[in-house]
PDB file of C-alpha atoms in Angstrom:
ATOM      1  CA  UNK C 145     -11.148  13.599   6.229  1.00  0.00           C
ATOM      2  CA  UNK C 146      -9.294  10.313   6.536  1.00  0.00           C
ATOM      3  CA  UNK C 147      -5.730   9.929   7.788  1.00  0.00           C
ATOM      4  CA  UNK C 148      -3.570   7.862   5.447  1.00  0.00           C
ATOM      5  CA  UNK C 149      -0.142   6.725   6.650  1.00  0.00           C
ATOM      6  CA  UNK C 150       2.460   5.513   4.175  1.00  0.00           C
ATOM      7  CA  UNK C 151       5.310   3.659   5.865  1.00  0.00           C
ATOM      8  CA  UNK C 152       8.776   3.835   4.334  1.00  0.00           C
ATOM      9  CA  UNK C 153      12.306   2.825   5.333  1.00  0.00           C
ATOM     10  CA  UNK C 154      15.761   3.051   3.826  1.00  0.00           C
ATOM     11  CA  UNK C 155      16.041   1.547   0.332  1.00  0.00           C
ATOM     12  CA  UNK C 156      12.322   1.578  -0.340  1.00  0.00           C
ATOM     13  CA  UNK C 157      11.268   1.099  -3.966  1.00  0.00           C
ATOM     14  CA  UNK C 158      10.754   4.513  -5.548  1.00  0.00           C
ATOM     15  CA  UNK C 159       7.655   3.844  -7.645  1.00  0.00           C
ATOM     16  CA  UNK C 160       5.868   1.956  -4.876  1.00  0.00           C
ATOM     17  CA  UNK C 161       6.013   4.965  -2.583  1.00  0.00           C
ATOM     18  CA  UNK C 162       5.816   7.821  -5.060  1.00  0.00           C
ATOM     19  CA  UNK C 163       2.887   6.404  -7.040  1.00  0.00           C
ATOM     20  CA  UNK C 164       0.747   5.810  -3.947  1.00  0.00           C
ATOM     21  CA  UNK C 165       1.698   9.212  -2.534  1.00  0.00           C
ATOM     22  CA  UNK C 166       0.856  10.927  -5.808  1.00  0.00           C
ATOM     23  CA  UNK C 167      -2.494   9.183  -6.214  1.00  0.00           C
ATOM     24  CA  UNK C 168      -3.725  10.052  -2.737  1.00  0.00           C
ATOM     25  CA  UNK C 169      -2.413  13.587  -3.146  1.00  0.00           C
ATOM     26  CA  UNK C 170      -4.900  14.214  -5.950  1.00  0.00           C
ATOM     27  CA  UNK C 171      -7.869  14.424  -3.571  1.00  0.00           C
ATOM     28  CA  UNK C 172      -6.410  16.512  -0.770  1.00  0.00           C
ATOM     29  CA  UNK C 173      -9.822  17.394   0.615  1.00  0.00           C
ATOM     30  CA  UNK C 174     -10.411  13.714   1.373  1.00  0.00           C
ATOM     31  CA  UNK C 175      -7.058  12.466   2.653  1.00  0.00           C
ATOM     32  CA  UNK C 176      -4.495  13.734   5.091  1.00  0.00           C
ATOM     33  CA  UNK C 177      -1.402  11.783   4.009  1.00  0.00           C
ATOM     34  CA  UNK C 178       1.511  11.265   6.396  1.00  0.00           C
ATOM     35  CA  UNK C 179       4.814   9.677   5.469  1.00  0.00           C
ATOM     36  CA  UNK C 180       6.135   7.733   8.442  1.00  0.00           C
ATOM     37  CA  UNK C 181       9.539   6.274   9.168  1.00  0.00           C
ATOM     38  CA  UNK C 182      12.097   5.795  11.913  1.00  0.00           C
ATOM     39  CA  UNK C 183      14.300   8.742  10.885  1.00  0.00           C
ATOM     40  CA  UNK C 184      13.763  12.353   9.757  1.00  0.00           C
ATOM     41  CA  UNK C 185      14.203  11.134   6.192  1.00  0.00           C
ATOM     42  CA  UNK C 186      14.713   7.870   4.342  1.00  0.00           C
ATOM     43  CA  UNK C 187      16.593   7.258   1.125  1.00  0.00           C
ATOM     44  CA  UNK C 188      15.100   5.228  -1.707  1.00  0.00           C
ATOM     45  CA  UNK C 189      16.765   2.533  -3.774  1.00  0.00           C
ATOM     46  CA  UNK C 190      17.555   5.155  -6.419  1.00  0.00           C
ATOM     47  CA  UNK C 191      18.922   7.653  -3.907  1.00  0.00           C
ATOM     48  CA  UNK C 192      15.898   9.931  -3.455  1.00  0.00           C
ATOM     49  CA  UNK C 193      15.592  11.402   0.038  1.00  0.00           C
ATOM     50  CA  UNK C 194      12.054  11.633   1.398  1.00  0.00           C
ATOM     51  CA  UNK C 195      11.317  13.590   4.561  1.00  0.00           C
ATOM     52  CA  UNK C 196       9.071  11.854   7.059  1.00  0.00           C
ATOM     53  CA  UNK C 197       6.194  13.456   8.953  1.00  0.00           C
ATOM     54  CA  UNK C 198       6.613  11.370  12.068  1.00  0.00           C
ATOM     55  CA  UNK C 199       7.552   8.063  13.632  1.00  0.00           C
ATOM     56  CA  UNK C 200       6.092   4.789  12.344  1.00  0.00           C
ATOM     57  CA  UNK C 201       4.212   4.331  15.635  1.00  0.00           C
ATOM     58  CA  UNK C 202       1.791   7.047  14.472  1.00  0.00           C
ATOM     59  CA  UNK C 203       0.446   4.486  11.996  1.00  0.00           C
ATOM     60  CA  UNK C 204      -1.429   2.925  14.902  1.00  0.00           C
ATOM     61  CA  UNK C 205      -3.841   5.874  14.927  1.00  0.00           C
ATOM     62  CA  UNK C 206      -4.302   6.194  11.151  1.00  0.00           C
ATOM     63  CA  UNK C 207      -7.448   5.207   9.273  1.00  0.00           C
ATOM     64  CA  UNK C 208      -5.392   3.704   6.438  1.00  0.00           C
ATOM     65  CA  UNK C 209      -1.886   2.238   6.711  1.00  0.00           C
ATOM     66  CA  UNK C 210       0.108   1.396   3.596  1.00  0.00           C
ATOM     67  CA  UNK C 211       3.489  -0.336   3.522  1.00  0.00           C
ATOM     68  CA  UNK C 212       5.933   0.333   0.727  1.00  0.00           C
ATOM     69  CA  UNK C 213       8.352  -2.271  -0.593  1.00  0.00           C
ATOM     70  CA  UNK C 214      12.044  -2.634  -1.356  1.00  0.00           C
ATOM     71  CA  UNK C 215      14.236  -5.569  -2.335  1.00  0.00           C
ATOM     72  CA  UNK C 216      16.922  -4.555   0.159  1.00  0.00           C
ATOM     73  CA  UNK C 217      14.800  -2.372   2.400  1.00  0.00           C
ATOM     74  CA  UNK C 218      12.302  -5.040   3.414  1.00  0.00           C
ATOM     75  CA  UNK C 219      14.834  -7.541   4.875  1.00  0.00           C
ATOM     76  CA  UNK C 220      16.434  -4.738   6.878  1.00  0.00           C
ATOM     77  CA  UNK C 221      13.044  -3.532   8.112  1.00  0.00           C
ATOM     78  CA  UNK C 222      12.031  -7.028   9.173  1.00  0.00           C
ATOM     79  CA  UNK C 223      15.291  -7.390  11.112  1.00  0.00           C
ATOM     80  CA  UNK C 224      14.803  -4.037  12.879  1.00  0.00           C
ATOM     81  CA  UNK C 225      13.134  -4.996  16.158  1.00  0.00           C
ATOM     82  CA  UNK C 226      12.347  -1.395  17.102  1.00  0.00           C
ATOM     83  CA  UNK C 227      10.639  -0.855  13.738  1.00  0.00           C
ATOM     84  CA  UNK C 228       8.526  -4.003  13.983  1.00  0.00           C
ATOM     85  CA  UNK C 229       7.619  -3.511  17.658  1.00  0.00           C
ATOM     86  CA  UNK C 230       6.261  -0.040  16.898  1.00  0.00           C
ATOM     87  CA  UNK C 231       3.175  -1.383  15.146  1.00  0.00           C
ATOM     88  CA  UNK C 232      -0.021  -2.167  17.047  1.00  0.00           C
ATOM     89  CA  UNK C 233      -2.347  -2.236  14.060  1.00  0.00           C
ATOM     90  CA  UNK C 234      -5.996  -3.275  14.213  1.00  0.00           C
ATOM     91  CA  UNK C 235      -7.554  -4.660  11.055  1.00  0.00           C
ATOM     92  CA  UNK C 236     -11.007  -4.320  12.609  1.00  0.00           C
ATOM     93  CA  UNK C 237     -10.843  -0.528  12.648  1.00  0.00           C
ATOM     94  CA  UNK C 238      -8.072   0.225  10.142  1.00  0.00           C
ATOM     95  CA  UNK C 239      -7.637  -0.404   6.436  1.00  0.00           C
ATOM     96  CA  UNK C 240      -4.186  -1.952   5.996  1.00  0.00           C
ATOM     97  CA  UNK C 241      -2.419  -2.455   2.688  1.00  0.00           C
ATOM     98  CA  UNK C 242       0.913  -3.361   1.176  1.00  0.00           C
ATOM     99  CA  UNK C 243       2.547  -3.146  -2.199  1.00  0.00           C
ATOM    100  CA  UNK C 244       4.852  -5.934  -3.415  1.00  0.00           C
ATOM    101  CA  UNK C 245       7.139  -7.191  -0.630  1.00  0.00           C
ATOM    102  CA  UNK C 246       5.462  -4.899   1.882  1.00  0.00           C
ATOM    103  CA  UNK C 247       3.329  -7.992   2.468  1.00  0.00           C
ATOM    104  CA  UNK C 248       6.318  -9.515   4.295  1.00  0.00           C
ATOM    105  CA  UNK C 249       5.828  -6.916   7.029  1.00  0.00           C
ATOM    106  CA  UNK C 250       2.108  -7.708   7.267  1.00  0.00           C
ATOM    107  CA  UNK C 251       2.967 -11.398   7.535  1.00  0.00           C
ATOM    108  CA  UNK C 252       5.524 -10.871  10.283  1.00  0.00           C
ATOM    109  CA  UNK C 253       3.019  -8.725  12.195  1.00  0.00           C
ATOM    110  CA  UNK C 254       0.586 -11.639  12.116  1.00  0.00           C
ATOM    111  CA  UNK C 255      -1.922  -9.806   9.944  1.00  0.00           C
ATOM    112  CA  UNK C 256      -1.915 -12.512   7.257  1.00  0.00           C
ATOM    113  CA  UNK C 257      -2.473 -15.463   9.583  1.00  0.00           C
ATOM    114  CA  UNK C 258      -5.124 -17.841   8.220  1.00  0.00           C
ATOM    115  CA  UNK C 259      -5.755 -15.693   5.169  1.00  0.00           C
ATOM    116  CA  UNK C 260      -4.512 -15.214   1.613  1.00  0.00           C
ATOM    117  CA  UNK C 261      -2.223 -12.529   0.234  1.00  0.00           C
ATOM    118  CA  UNK C 262      -0.219 -11.590  -2.813  1.00  0.00           C
ATOM    119  CA  UNK C 263       3.148 -10.000  -3.483  1.00  0.00           C
ATOM    120  CA  UNK C 264       5.519  -9.297  -6.353  1.00  0.00           C
ATOM    121  CA  UNK C 265       6.116 -12.363  -8.517  1.00  0.00           C
ATOM    122  CA  UNK C 266       9.849 -12.323  -7.713  1.00  0.00           C
ATOM    123  CA  UNK C 267       9.083 -12.434  -3.977  1.00  0.00           C
ATOM    124  CA  UNK C 268       6.333 -15.062  -4.103  1.00  0.00           C
ATOM    125  CA  UNK C 269       8.440 -18.091  -3.197  1.00  0.00           C
ATOM    126  CA  UNK C 270      10.110 -16.287  -0.311  1.00  0.00           C
ATOM    127  CA  UNK C 271       6.734 -15.290   1.151  1.00  0.00           C
ATOM    128  CA  UNK C 272       5.451 -18.852   0.763  1.00  0.00           C
ATOM    129  CA  UNK C 273       8.550 -20.134   2.571  1.00  0.00           C
ATOM    130  CA  UNK C 274       7.583 -17.905   5.502  1.00  0.00           C
ATOM    131  CA  UNK C 275       4.302 -19.795   5.720  1.00  0.00           C
ATOM    132  CA  UNK C 276       2.018 -17.403   3.862  1.00  0.00           C
ATOM    133  CA  UNK C 277      -0.837 -18.500   1.617  1.00  0.00           C
ATOM    134  CA  UNK C 278       0.030 -16.624  -1.579  1.00  0.00           C
ATOM    135  CA  UNK C 279      -2.317 -16.168  -4.526  1.00  0.00           C
ATOM    136  CA  UNK C 280      -1.103 -15.278  -8.009  1.00  0.00           C
ATOM    137  CA  UNK C 281      -3.228 -12.133  -8.350  1.00  0.00           C
ATOM    138  CA  UNK C 282      -2.475  -8.426  -8.689  1.00  0.00           C
ATOM    139  CA  UNK C 283      -4.655  -7.691  -5.660  1.00  0.00           C
ATOM    140  CA  UNK C 284      -5.978  -9.817  -2.795  1.00  0.00           C
ATOM    141  CA  UNK C 285      -8.504  -8.399  -0.337  1.00  0.00           C
ATOM    142  CA  UNK C 286      -9.547 -10.111   2.857  1.00  0.00           C
ATOM    143  CA  UNK C 287     -11.663  -7.941   5.115  1.00  0.00           C
ATOM    144  CA  UNK C 288      -9.816  -4.685   5.726  1.00  0.00           C
ATOM    145  CA  UNK C 289      -6.467  -6.005   4.506  1.00  0.00           C
ATOM    146  CA  UNK C 290      -5.355  -5.582   0.911  1.00  0.00           C
ATOM    147  CA  UNK C 291      -2.094  -6.819  -0.571  1.00  0.00           C
ATOM    148  CA  UNK C 292      -0.965  -5.849  -4.053  1.00  0.00           C
ATOM    149  CA  UNK C 293       1.590  -7.565  -6.275  1.00  0.00           C
ATOM    150  CA  UNK C 294       3.590  -5.489  -8.747  1.00  0.00           C
ATOM    151  CA  UNK C 295       4.305  -1.770  -8.601  1.00  0.00           C
ATOM    152  CA  UNK C 296       1.518  -0.710 -10.963  1.00  0.00           C
ATOM    153  CA  UNK C 297      -1.013  -2.663  -8.914  1.00  0.00           C
ATOM    154  CA  UNK C 298      -1.026   0.444  -6.729  1.00  0.00           C
ATOM    155  CA  UNK C 299      -3.859   1.501  -9.059  1.00  0.00           C
ATOM    156  CA  UNK C 300      -5.928  -1.400  -7.763  1.00  0.00           C
ATOM    157  CA  UNK C 301      -4.938  -1.005  -4.117  1.00  0.00           C
ATOM    158  CA  UNK C 302      -5.675   2.724  -4.000  1.00  0.00           C
ATOM    159  CA  UNK C 303      -8.837   2.200  -6.027  1.00  0.00           C
ATOM    160  CA  UNK C 304     -10.128  -0.361  -3.529  1.00  0.00           C
ATOM    161  CA  UNK C 305      -9.442   2.016  -0.644  1.00  0.00           C
ATOM    162  CA  UNK C 306     -11.243   4.895  -2.374  1.00  0.00           C
ATOM    163  CA  UNK C 307     -14.263   2.686  -3.020  1.00  0.00           C
ATOM    164  CA  UNK C 308     -14.258   1.305   0.516  1.00  0.00           C
ATOM    165  CA  UNK C 309     -14.197   4.747   2.115  1.00  0.00           C
ATOM    166  CA  UNK C 310     -16.276   6.550  -0.528  1.00  0.00           C
ATOM    167  CA  UNK C 311     -17.477   5.010  -3.788  1.00  0.00           C
ATOM    168  CA  UNK C 312     -16.467   4.256  -7.379  1.00  0.00           C
ATOM    169  CA  UNK C 313     -16.920   7.906  -8.351  1.00  0.00           C
ATOM    170  CA  UNK C 314     -14.222   8.916  -5.871  1.00  0.00           C
ATOM    171  CA  UNK C 315     -11.955   6.209  -7.289  1.00  0.00           C
ATOM    172  CA  UNK C 316     -12.433   7.515 -10.826  1.00  0.00           C
ATOM    173  CA  UNK C 317     -11.850  11.086  -9.684  1.00  0.00           C
ATOM    174  CA  UNK C 318      -8.637  10.067  -7.944  1.00  0.00           C
ATOM    175  CA  UNK C 319      -7.284   8.114 -10.915  1.00  0.00           C
ATOM    176  CA  UNK C 320      -8.550  10.286 -13.766  1.00  0.00           C
ATOM    177  CA  UNK C 321      -5.435  12.385 -14.352  1.00  0.00           C
ATOM    178  CA  UNK C 322      -2.930   9.534 -14.234  1.00  0.00           C
ATOM    179  CA  UNK C 323      -4.527   7.206 -16.784  1.00  0.00           C
ATOM    180  CA  UNK C 324      -3.142   7.112 -20.344  1.00  0.00           C
ATOM    181  CA  UNK C 325      -4.985   9.167 -22.953  1.00  0.00           C
ATOM    182  CA  UNK C 326      -7.729   7.312 -24.823  1.00  0.00           C
ATOM    183  CA  UNK C 327      -7.410   4.301 -22.493  1.00  0.00           C
ATOM    184  CA  UNK C 328      -9.720   5.303 -19.643  1.00  0.00           C
ATOM    185  CA  UNK C 329     -12.304   2.668 -20.542  1.00  0.00           C
ATOM    186  CA  UNK C 330      -9.632  -0.005 -20.769  1.00  0.00           C
ATOM    187  CA  UNK C 331      -8.217   0.861 -17.349  1.00  0.00           C
ATOM    188  CA  UNK C 332     -11.685   1.231 -15.842  1.00  0.00           C
ATOM    189  CA  UNK C 333     -12.439  -2.362 -16.771  1.00  0.00           C
ATOM    190  CA  UNK C 334      -9.095  -3.625 -15.464  1.00  0.00           C
ATOM    191  CA  UNK C 335      -9.494  -1.799 -12.163  1.00  0.00           C
ATOM    192  CA  UNK C 336     -13.098  -2.899 -11.653  1.00  0.00           C
ATOM    193  CA  UNK C 337     -12.257  -6.504 -12.520  1.00  0.00           C
ATOM    194  CA  UNK C 338      -9.136  -6.591 -10.327  1.00  0.00           C
ATOM    195  CA  UNK C 339     -11.006  -5.281  -7.274  1.00  0.00           C
ATOM    196  CA  UNK C 340     -13.919  -7.670  -7.834  1.00  0.00           C
ATOM    197  CA  UNK C 341     -11.662 -10.700  -8.306  1.00  0.00           C
ATOM    198  CA  UNK C 342      -9.523  -9.713  -5.317  1.00  0.00           C
ATOM    199  CA  UNK C 343     -12.430 -10.319  -2.938  1.00  0.00           C
ATOM    200  CA  UNK C 344     -13.219 -13.853  -4.126  1.00  0.00           C
TER     201      UNK C 344
END
């Protein structure tokens, strides 16, 4: 069983967290999912309180580390020295991912140095201004680091992780219940294509 850590903070974007948490929760025999933060609970942009399972420093021992996003939450997280200093991540032994502006955290941690990434379209220019090499893609994969741009690109990010740790059958099993009726073939093609193009 793999340990998946999802990192949140105050004013995280609801769908970014809840969609990833829901997707990984559909194969509980494969993933042990922990929600990590700096407080006993964090409150989303829309006011939802989410209890945390431990401090963000526990992400350093996880097999997979995923960073949520948040238009207001990300700037505050980046400015929180205790939050940022807690991470000692290793892309050689860990799979590390971000959704939307979560890539700003990866950049500040030095995980995007000399490599490409993506983020939400509205945040692209800001990430470029920080010195990042940003591609206009829904998913960018470089080694063990995956960045996703746009909330629904969580399908691609989680799909890549399932394939990397297991195979495409596990990805389809994980996504099966959340895909729209009579559109499984359509989404299968989009997911396969997005993951393939992300590695180029």
